[in-house]
N, CA and C of each residue as an Amber inpcrd file, in Angstrom:
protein
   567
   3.8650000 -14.5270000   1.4240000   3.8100000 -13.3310000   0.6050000
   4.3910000 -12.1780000   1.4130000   4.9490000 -11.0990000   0.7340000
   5.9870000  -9.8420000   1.4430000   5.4130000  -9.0320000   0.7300000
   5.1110000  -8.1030000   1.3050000   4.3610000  -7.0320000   1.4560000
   5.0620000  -5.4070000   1.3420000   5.3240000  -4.2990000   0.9190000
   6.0040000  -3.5380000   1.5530000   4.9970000  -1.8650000   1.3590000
   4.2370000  -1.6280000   2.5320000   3.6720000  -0.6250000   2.3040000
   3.9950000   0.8240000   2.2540000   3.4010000   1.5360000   1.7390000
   4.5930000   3.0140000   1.2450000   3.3330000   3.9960000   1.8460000
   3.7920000   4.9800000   3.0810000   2.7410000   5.9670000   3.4020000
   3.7870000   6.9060000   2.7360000   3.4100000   7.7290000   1.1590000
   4.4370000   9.0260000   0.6280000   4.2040000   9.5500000   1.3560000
   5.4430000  10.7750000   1.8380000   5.1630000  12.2490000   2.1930000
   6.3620000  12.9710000   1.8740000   6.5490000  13.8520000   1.8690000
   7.4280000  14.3130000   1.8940000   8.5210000  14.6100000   3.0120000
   8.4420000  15.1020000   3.8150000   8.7580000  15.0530000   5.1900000
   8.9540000  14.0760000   5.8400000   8.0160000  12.7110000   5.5780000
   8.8930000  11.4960000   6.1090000   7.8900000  10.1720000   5.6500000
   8.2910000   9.6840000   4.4990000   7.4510000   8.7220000   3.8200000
   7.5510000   7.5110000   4.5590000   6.4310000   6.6530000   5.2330000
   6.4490000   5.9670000   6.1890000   6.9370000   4.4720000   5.4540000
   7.3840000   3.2480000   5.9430000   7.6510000   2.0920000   4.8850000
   7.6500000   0.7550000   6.0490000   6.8420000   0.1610000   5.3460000
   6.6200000  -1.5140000   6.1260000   6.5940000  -2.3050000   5.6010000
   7.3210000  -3.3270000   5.8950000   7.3100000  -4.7250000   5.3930000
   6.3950000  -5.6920000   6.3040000   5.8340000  -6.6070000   5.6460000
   4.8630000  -7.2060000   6.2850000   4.7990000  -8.3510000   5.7450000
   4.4960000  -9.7990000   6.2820000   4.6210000 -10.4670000   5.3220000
   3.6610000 -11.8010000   6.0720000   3.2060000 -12.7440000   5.1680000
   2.2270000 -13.8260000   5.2990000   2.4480000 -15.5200000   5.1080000
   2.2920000 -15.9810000   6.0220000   2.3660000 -17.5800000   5.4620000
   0.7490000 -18.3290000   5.3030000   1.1620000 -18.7840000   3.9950000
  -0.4560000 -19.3960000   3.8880000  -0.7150000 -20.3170000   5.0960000
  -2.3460000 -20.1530000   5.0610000  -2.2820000 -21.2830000   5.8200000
  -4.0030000 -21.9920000   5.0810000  -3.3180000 -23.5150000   4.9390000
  -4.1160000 -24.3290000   4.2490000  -4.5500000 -23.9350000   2.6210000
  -3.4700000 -23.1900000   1.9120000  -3.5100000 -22.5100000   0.2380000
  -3.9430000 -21.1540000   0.6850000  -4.1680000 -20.3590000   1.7380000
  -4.9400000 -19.0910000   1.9340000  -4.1220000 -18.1410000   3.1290000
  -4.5000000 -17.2580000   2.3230000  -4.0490000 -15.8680000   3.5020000
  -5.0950000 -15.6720000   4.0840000  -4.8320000 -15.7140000   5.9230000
  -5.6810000 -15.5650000   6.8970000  -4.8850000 -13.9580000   7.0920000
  -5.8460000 -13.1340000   7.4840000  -5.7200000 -12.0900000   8.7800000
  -5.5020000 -12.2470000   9.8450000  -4.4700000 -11.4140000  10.1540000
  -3.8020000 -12.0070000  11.9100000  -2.9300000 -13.2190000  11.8240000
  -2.6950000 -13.3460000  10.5360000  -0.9570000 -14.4110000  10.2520000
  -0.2310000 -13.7420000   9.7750000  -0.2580000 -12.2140000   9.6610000
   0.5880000 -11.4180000   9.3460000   2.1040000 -11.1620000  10.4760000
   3.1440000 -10.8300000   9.9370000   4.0530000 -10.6390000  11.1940000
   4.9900000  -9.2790000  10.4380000   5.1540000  -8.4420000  10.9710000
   5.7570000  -6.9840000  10.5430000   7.4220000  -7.3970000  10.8040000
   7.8280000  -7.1540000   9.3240000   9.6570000  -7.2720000   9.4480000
  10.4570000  -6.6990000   9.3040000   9.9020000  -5.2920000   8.7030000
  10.6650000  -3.7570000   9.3320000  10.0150000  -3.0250000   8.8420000
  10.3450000  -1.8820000   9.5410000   9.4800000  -0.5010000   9.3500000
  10.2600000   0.1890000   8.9890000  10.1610000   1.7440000   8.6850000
  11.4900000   2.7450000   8.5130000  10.4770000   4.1910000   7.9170000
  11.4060000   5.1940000   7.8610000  11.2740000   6.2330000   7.4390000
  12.0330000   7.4420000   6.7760000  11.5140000   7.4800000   5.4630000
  12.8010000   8.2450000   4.4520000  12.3930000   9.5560000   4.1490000
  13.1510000  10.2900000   4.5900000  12.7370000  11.7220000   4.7740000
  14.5120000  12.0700000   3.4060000  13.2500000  13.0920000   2.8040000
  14.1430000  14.0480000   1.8920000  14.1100000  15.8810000   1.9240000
  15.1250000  16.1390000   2.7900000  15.5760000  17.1870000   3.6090000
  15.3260000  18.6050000   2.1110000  14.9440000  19.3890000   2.3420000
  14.5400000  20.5530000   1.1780000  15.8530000  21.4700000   1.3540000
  16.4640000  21.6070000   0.0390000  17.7790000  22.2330000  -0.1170000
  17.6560000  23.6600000  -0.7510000  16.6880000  23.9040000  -1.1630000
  16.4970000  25.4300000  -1.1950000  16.7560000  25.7440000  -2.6310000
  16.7240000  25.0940000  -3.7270000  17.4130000  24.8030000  -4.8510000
  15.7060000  24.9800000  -6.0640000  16.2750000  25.5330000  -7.4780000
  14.6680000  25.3050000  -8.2150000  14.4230000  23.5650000  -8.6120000
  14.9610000  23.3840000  -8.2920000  14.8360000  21.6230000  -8.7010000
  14.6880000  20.7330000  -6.6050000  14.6950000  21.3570000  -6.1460000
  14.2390000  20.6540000  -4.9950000  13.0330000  19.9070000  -5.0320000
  11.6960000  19.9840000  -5.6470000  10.9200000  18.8080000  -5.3590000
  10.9660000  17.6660000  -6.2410000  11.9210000  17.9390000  -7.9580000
  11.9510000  16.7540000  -8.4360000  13.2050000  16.0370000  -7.6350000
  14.1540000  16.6140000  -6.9780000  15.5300000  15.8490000  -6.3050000
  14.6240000  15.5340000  -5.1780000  13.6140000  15.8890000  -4.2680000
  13.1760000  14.7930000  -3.4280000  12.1290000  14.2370000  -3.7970000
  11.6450000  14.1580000  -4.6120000  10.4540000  12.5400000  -5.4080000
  11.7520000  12.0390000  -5.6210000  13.0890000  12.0310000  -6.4470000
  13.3250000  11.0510000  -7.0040000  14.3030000  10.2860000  -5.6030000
  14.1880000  11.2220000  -4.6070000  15.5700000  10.3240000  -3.6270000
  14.6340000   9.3340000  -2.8160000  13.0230000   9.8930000  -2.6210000
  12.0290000   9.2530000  -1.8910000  11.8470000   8.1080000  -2.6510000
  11.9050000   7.9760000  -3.9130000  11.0350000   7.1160000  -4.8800000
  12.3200000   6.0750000  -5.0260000  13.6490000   6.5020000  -4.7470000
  14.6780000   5.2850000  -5.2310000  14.5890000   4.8250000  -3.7820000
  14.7800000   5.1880000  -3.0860000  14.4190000   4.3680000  -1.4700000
  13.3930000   3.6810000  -1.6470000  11.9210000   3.8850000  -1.8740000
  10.9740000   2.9820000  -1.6080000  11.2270000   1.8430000  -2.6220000
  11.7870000   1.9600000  -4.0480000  12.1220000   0.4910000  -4.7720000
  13.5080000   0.0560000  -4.0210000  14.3560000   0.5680000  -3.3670000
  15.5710000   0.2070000  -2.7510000  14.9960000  -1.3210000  -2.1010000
  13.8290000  -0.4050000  -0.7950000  13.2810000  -1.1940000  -0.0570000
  12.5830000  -2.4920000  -0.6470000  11.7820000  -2.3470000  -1.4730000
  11.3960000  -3.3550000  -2.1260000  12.1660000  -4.4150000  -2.6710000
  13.3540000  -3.8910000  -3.6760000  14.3780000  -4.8210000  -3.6660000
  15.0770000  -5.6820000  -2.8370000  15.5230000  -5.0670000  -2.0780000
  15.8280000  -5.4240000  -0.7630000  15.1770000  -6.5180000   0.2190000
  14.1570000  -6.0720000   0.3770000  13.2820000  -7.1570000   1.2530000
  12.5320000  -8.0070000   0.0650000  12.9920000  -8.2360000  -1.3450000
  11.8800000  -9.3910000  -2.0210000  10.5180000  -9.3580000  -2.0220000
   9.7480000  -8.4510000  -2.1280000   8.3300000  -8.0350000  -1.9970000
   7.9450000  -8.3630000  -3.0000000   6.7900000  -9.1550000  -2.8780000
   6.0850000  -9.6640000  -3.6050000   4.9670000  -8.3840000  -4.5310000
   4.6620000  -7.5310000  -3.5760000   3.7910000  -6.7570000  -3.6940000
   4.0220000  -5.5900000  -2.8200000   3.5970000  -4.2400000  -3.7970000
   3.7570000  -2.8650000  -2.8830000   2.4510000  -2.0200000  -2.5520000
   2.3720000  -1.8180000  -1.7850000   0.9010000  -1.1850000  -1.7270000
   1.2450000   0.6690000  -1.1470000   0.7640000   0.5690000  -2.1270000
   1.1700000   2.4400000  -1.8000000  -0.3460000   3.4420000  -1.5920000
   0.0320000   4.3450000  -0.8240000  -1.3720000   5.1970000  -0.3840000
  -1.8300000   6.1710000  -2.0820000  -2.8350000   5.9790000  -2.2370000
  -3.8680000   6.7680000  -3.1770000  -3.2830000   8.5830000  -2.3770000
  -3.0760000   8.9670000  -3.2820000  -2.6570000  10.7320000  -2.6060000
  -3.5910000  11.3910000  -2.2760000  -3.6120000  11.7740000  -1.5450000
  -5.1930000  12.8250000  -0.5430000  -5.3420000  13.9360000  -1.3050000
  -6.6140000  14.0310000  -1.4480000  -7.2810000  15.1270000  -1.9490000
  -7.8830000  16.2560000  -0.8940000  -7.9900000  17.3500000  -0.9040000
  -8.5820000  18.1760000   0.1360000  -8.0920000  18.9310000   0.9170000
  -6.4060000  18.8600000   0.5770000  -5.2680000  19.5180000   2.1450000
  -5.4800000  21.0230000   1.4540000  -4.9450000  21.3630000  -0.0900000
  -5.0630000  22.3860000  -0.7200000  -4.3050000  22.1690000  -1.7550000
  -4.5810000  22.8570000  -3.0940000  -4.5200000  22.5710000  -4.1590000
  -3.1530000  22.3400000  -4.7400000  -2.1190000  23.0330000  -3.7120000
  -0.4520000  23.1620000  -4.0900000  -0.2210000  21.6890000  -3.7320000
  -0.3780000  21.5640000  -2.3330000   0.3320000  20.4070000  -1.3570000
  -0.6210000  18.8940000  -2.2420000  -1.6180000  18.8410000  -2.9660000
  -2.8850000  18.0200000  -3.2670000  -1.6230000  17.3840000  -4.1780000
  -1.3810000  18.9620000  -5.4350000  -0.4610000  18.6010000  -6.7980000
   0.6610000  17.7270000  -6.6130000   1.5610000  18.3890000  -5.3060000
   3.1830000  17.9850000  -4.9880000   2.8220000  16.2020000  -4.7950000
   1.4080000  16.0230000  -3.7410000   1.7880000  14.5150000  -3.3720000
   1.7480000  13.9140000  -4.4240000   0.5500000  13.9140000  -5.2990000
  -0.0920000  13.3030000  -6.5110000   1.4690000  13.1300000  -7.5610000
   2.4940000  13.9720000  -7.7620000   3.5040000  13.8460000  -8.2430000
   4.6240000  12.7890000  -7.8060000   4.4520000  12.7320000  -6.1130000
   5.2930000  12.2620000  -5.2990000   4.7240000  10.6000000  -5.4750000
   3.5410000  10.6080000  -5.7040000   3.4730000   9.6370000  -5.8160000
   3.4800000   8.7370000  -7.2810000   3.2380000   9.6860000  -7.7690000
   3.3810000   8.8750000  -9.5480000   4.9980000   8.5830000  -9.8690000
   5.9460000   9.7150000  -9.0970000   7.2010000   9.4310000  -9.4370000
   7.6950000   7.5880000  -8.7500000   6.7980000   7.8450000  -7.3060000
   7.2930000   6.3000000  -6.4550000   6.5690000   5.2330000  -7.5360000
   5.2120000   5.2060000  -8.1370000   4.9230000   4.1720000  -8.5940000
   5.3660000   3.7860000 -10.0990000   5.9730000   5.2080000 -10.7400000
   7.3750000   4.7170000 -11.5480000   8.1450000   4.4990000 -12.0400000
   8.6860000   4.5610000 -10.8720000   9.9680000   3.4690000  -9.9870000
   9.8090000   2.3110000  -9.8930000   8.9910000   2.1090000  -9.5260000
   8.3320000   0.8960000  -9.0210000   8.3800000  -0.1150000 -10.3570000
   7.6180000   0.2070000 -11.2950000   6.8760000  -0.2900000 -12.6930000
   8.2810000  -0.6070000 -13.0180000   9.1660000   0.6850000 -13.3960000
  10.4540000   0.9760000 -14.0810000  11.4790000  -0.3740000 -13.7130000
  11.0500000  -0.8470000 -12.2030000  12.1500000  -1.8190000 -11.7440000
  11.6800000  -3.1660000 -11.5220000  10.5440000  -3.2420000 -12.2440000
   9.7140000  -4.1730000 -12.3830000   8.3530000  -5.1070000 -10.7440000
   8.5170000  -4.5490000  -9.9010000   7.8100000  -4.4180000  -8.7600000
   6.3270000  -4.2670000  -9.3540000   5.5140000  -5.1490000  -8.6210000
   4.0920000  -4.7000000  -8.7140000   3.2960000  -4.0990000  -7.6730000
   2.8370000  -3.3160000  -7.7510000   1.8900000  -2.2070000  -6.9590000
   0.4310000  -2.0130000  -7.3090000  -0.2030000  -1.6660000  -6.1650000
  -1.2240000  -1.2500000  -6.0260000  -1.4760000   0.4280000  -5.5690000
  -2.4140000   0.5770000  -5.5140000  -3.0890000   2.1740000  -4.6160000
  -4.1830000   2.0300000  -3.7500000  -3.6360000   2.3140000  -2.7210000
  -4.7430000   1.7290000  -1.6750000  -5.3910000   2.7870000  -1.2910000
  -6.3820000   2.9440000  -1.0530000  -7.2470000   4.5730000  -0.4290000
  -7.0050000   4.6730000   1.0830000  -7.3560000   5.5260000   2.0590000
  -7.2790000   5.6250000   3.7070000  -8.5250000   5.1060000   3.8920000
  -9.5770000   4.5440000   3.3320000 -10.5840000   4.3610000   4.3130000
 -10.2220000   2.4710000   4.4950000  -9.5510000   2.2490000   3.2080000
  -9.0790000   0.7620000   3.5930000  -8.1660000   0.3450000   4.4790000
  -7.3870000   1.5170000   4.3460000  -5.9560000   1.5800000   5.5770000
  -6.4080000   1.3200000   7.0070000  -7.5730000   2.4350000   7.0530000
  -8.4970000   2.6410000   8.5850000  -8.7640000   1.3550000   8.8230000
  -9.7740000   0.4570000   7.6110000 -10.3180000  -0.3400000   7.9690000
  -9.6560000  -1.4320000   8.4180000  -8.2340000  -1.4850000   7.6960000
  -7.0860000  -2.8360000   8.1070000  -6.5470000  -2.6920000   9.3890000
  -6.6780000  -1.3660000   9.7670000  -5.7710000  -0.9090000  11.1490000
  -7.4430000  -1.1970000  12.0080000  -8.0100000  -1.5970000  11.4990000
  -9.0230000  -1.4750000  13.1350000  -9.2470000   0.1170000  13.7820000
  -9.5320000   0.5370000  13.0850000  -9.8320000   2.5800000  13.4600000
 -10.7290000   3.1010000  12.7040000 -11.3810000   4.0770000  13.0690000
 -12.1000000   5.0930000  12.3330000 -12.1240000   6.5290000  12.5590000
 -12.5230000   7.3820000  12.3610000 -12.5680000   8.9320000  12.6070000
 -11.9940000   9.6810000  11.3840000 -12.6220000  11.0130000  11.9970000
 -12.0160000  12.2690000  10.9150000 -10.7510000  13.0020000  11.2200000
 -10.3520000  13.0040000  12.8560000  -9.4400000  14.3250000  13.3490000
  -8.2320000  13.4610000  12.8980000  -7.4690000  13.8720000  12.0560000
  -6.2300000  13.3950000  11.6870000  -5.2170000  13.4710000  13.1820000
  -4.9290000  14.0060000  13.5560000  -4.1590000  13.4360000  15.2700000
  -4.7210000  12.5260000  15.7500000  -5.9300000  12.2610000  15.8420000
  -6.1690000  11.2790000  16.4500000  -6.3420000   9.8470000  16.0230000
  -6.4910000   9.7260000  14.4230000  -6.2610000   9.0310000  13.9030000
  -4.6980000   8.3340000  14.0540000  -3.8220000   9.4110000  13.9860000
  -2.4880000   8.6230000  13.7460000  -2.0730000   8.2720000  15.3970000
  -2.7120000   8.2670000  15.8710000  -2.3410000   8.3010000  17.4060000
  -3.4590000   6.2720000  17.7340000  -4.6340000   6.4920000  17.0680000
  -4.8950000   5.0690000  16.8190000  -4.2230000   3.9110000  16.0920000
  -3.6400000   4.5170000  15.2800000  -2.6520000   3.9700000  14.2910000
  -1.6550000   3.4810000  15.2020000  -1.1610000   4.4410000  15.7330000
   0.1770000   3.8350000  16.7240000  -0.5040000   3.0160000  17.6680000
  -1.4710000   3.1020000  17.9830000  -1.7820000   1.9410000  19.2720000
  -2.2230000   0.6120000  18.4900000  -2.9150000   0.6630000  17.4430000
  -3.4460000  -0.4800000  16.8350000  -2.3510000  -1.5290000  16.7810000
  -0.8720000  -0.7630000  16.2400000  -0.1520000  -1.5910000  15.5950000
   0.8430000  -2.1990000  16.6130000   0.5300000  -1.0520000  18.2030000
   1.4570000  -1.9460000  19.2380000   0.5470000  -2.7080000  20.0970000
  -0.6280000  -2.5690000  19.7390000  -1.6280000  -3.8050000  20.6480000
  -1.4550000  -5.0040000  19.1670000  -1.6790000  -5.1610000  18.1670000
  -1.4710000  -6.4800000  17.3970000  -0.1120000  -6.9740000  17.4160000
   0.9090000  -5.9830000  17.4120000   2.3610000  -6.5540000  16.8450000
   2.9520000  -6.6380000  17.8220000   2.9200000  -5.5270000  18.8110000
   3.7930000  -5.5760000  20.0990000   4.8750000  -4.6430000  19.4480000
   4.9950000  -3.5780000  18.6990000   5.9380000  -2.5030000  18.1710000
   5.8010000  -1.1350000  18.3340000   6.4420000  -0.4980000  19.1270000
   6.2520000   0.4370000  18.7770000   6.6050000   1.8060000  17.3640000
   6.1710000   2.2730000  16.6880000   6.2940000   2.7890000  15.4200000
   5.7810000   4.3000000  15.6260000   6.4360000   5.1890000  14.4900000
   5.9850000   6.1850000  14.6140000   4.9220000   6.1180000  13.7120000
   3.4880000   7.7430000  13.6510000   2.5170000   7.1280000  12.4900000
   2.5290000   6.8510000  11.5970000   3.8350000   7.4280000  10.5600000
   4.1570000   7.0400000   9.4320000   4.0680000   5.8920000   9.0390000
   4.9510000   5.2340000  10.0720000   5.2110000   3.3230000   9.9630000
   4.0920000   2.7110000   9.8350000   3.2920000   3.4410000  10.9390000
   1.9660000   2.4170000  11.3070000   1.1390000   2.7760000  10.2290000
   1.1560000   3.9020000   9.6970000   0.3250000   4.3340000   8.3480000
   1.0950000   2.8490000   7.0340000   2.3190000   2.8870000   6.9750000
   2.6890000   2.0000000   5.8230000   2.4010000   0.6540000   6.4080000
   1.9630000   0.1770000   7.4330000   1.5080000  -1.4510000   8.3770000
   0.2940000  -1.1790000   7.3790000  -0.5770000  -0.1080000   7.8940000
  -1.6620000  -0.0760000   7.4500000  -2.5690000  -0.5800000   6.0490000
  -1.4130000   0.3790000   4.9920000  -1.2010000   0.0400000   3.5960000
  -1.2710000  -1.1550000   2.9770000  -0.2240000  -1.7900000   3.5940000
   0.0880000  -3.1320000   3.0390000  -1.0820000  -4.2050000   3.4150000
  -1.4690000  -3.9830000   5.1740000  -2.4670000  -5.1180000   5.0150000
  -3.8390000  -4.9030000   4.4280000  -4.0100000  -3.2580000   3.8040000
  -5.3530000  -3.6270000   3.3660000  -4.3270000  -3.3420000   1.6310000
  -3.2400000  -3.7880000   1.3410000  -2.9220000  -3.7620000  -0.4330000
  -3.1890000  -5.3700000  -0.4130000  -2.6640000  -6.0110000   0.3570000
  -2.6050000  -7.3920000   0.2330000  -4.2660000  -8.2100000  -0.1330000
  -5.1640000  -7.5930000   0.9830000  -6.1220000  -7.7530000   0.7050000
  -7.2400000  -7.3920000  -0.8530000  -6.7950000  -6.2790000  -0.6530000
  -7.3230000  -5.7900000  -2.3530000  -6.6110000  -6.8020000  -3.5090000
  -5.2440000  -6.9580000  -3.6240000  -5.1060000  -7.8310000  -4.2370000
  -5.2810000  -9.1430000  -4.4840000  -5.5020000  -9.4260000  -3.5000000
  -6.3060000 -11.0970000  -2.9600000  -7.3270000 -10.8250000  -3.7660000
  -8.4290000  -9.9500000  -3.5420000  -9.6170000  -9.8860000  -3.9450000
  -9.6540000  -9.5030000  -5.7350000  -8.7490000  -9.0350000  -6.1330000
  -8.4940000  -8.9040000  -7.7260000  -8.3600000 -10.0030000  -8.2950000
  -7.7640000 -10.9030000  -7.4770000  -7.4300000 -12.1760000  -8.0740000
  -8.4890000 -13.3300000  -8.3340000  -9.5940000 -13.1200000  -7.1130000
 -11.0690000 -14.1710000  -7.3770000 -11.5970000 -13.8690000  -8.9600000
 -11.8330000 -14.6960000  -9.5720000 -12.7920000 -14.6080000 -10.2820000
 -14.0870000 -13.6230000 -10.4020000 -14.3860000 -12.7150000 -11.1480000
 -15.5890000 -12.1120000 -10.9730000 -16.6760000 -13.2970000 -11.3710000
 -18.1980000 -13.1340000 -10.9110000 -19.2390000 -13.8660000 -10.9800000
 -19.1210000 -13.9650000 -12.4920000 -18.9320000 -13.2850000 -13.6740000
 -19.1610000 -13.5330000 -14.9140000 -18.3880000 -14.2340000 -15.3580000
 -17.2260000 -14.7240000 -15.0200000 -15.8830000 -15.1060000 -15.3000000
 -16.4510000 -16.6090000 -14.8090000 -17.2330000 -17.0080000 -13.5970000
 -17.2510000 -18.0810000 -13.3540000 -18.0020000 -18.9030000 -14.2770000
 -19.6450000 -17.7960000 -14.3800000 -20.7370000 -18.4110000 -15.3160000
 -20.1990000 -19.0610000 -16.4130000 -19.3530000 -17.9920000 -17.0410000
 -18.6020000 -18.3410000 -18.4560000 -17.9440000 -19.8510000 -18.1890000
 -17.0600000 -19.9670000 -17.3240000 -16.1680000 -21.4380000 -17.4330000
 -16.9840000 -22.2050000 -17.0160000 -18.1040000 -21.8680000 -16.3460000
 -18.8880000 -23.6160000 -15.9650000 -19.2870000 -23.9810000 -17.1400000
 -20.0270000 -23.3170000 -18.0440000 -20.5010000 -23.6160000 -18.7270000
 -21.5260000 -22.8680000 -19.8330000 -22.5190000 -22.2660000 -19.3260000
 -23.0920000 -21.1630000 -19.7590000 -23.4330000 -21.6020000 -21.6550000
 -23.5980000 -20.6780000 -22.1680000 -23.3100000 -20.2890000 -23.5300000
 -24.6460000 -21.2960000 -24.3520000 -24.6240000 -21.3030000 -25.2960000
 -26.0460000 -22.2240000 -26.3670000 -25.6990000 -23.8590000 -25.9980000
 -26.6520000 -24.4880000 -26.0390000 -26.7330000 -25.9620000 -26.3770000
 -26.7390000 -26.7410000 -27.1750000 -26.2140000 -27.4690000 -27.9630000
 -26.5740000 -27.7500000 -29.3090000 -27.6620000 -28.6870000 -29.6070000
 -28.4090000 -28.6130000 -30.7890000 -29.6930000 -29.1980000 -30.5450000
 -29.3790000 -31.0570000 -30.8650000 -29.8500000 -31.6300000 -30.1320000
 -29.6110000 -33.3230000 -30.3870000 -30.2510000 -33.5230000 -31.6810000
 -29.9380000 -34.3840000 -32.4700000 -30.7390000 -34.6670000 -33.5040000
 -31.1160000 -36.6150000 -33.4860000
């Protein structure tokens, strides 16, 4: 399975490919192997149409990428709430324009939140520097790469999108009851 995780930003939207070989019908953790990283920055031209011309140059790069590398699946960051109400609006846009793109070119995606990102990268904390500064070490103590945080933010993405989607795919407990069997008996006569 190929993976391609999307950290939006504006300033420099982080992008990873990542990808999995089953092993024994199943995706293990830590059979992952990273097969490129990158970063697409859309330069502000001073223009009244500058933030829809960079969603849409950010958003045709990240399906570029996807195309490109055969991704099975995209896992893109949930847009942060809390920076302030302008910068909150722009990502939340930035990102509905990438996911679609995405839809539009037929790619399937997810939205992954940061506390799953944290949790896939092996990190925790609040101080955003220091976070992305764990980020970069996490991903050159597992992979042996060095990346800027962006990258390691889109590593991040993907291995906890992959996972969420794994987990969409089990059966819920009601789903099982139902096919074993469940439901009335009929009476013998």
């Amino acid at each position: 399975m190929i993976v391609l995780g999307i950290d939006p930003s504006y300033r420099a939207t982080g992008l990873a490919v990542v990808s999995w070989q089953p092993t024994n019908g199943r995706y293990i953790a830590g059979t992952e192997q990273v097969q490129a990283t990158g970063v697409v920055s859309a330069p502000k031209r001073g223009d009244s149409d500058d933030e829809a011309y960079r969603r849409k140059h950010i958003a045709d790069a990240c399906s570029a990428w996807a195309t490109n590398h055969h991704v099975d699946l995209v896992a893109v960051e949930e847009p942060c709430r809390g920076l302030n109400a302008a910068t909150d609006a722009m990502l939340q846009r930035l990102s509905a324009t990438i996911t679609d793109r995405l839809s539009a070119d037929g790619h399937e995606w997810v939205l992954v939140n940061n506390r799953k990102r944290l949790r896939a990268l092996g990190i925790h904390g609040n101080d955003s520097a220091a976070l992305k500064r764990a980020a970069r070490r996490s991903v050159l103590t597992r992979y042996g790469i060095d990346v800027t945080a962006d990258e390691a933010d889109a590593i991040g993405h993907a291995l906890a999108g992959v996972r969420q989607w794994l987990d969409a795919q089990r059966p819920a407990p009601e789903q099982l009851r139902m096919a074993l069997g469940g439901g009335r008996r009929s009476k013998r006569r």
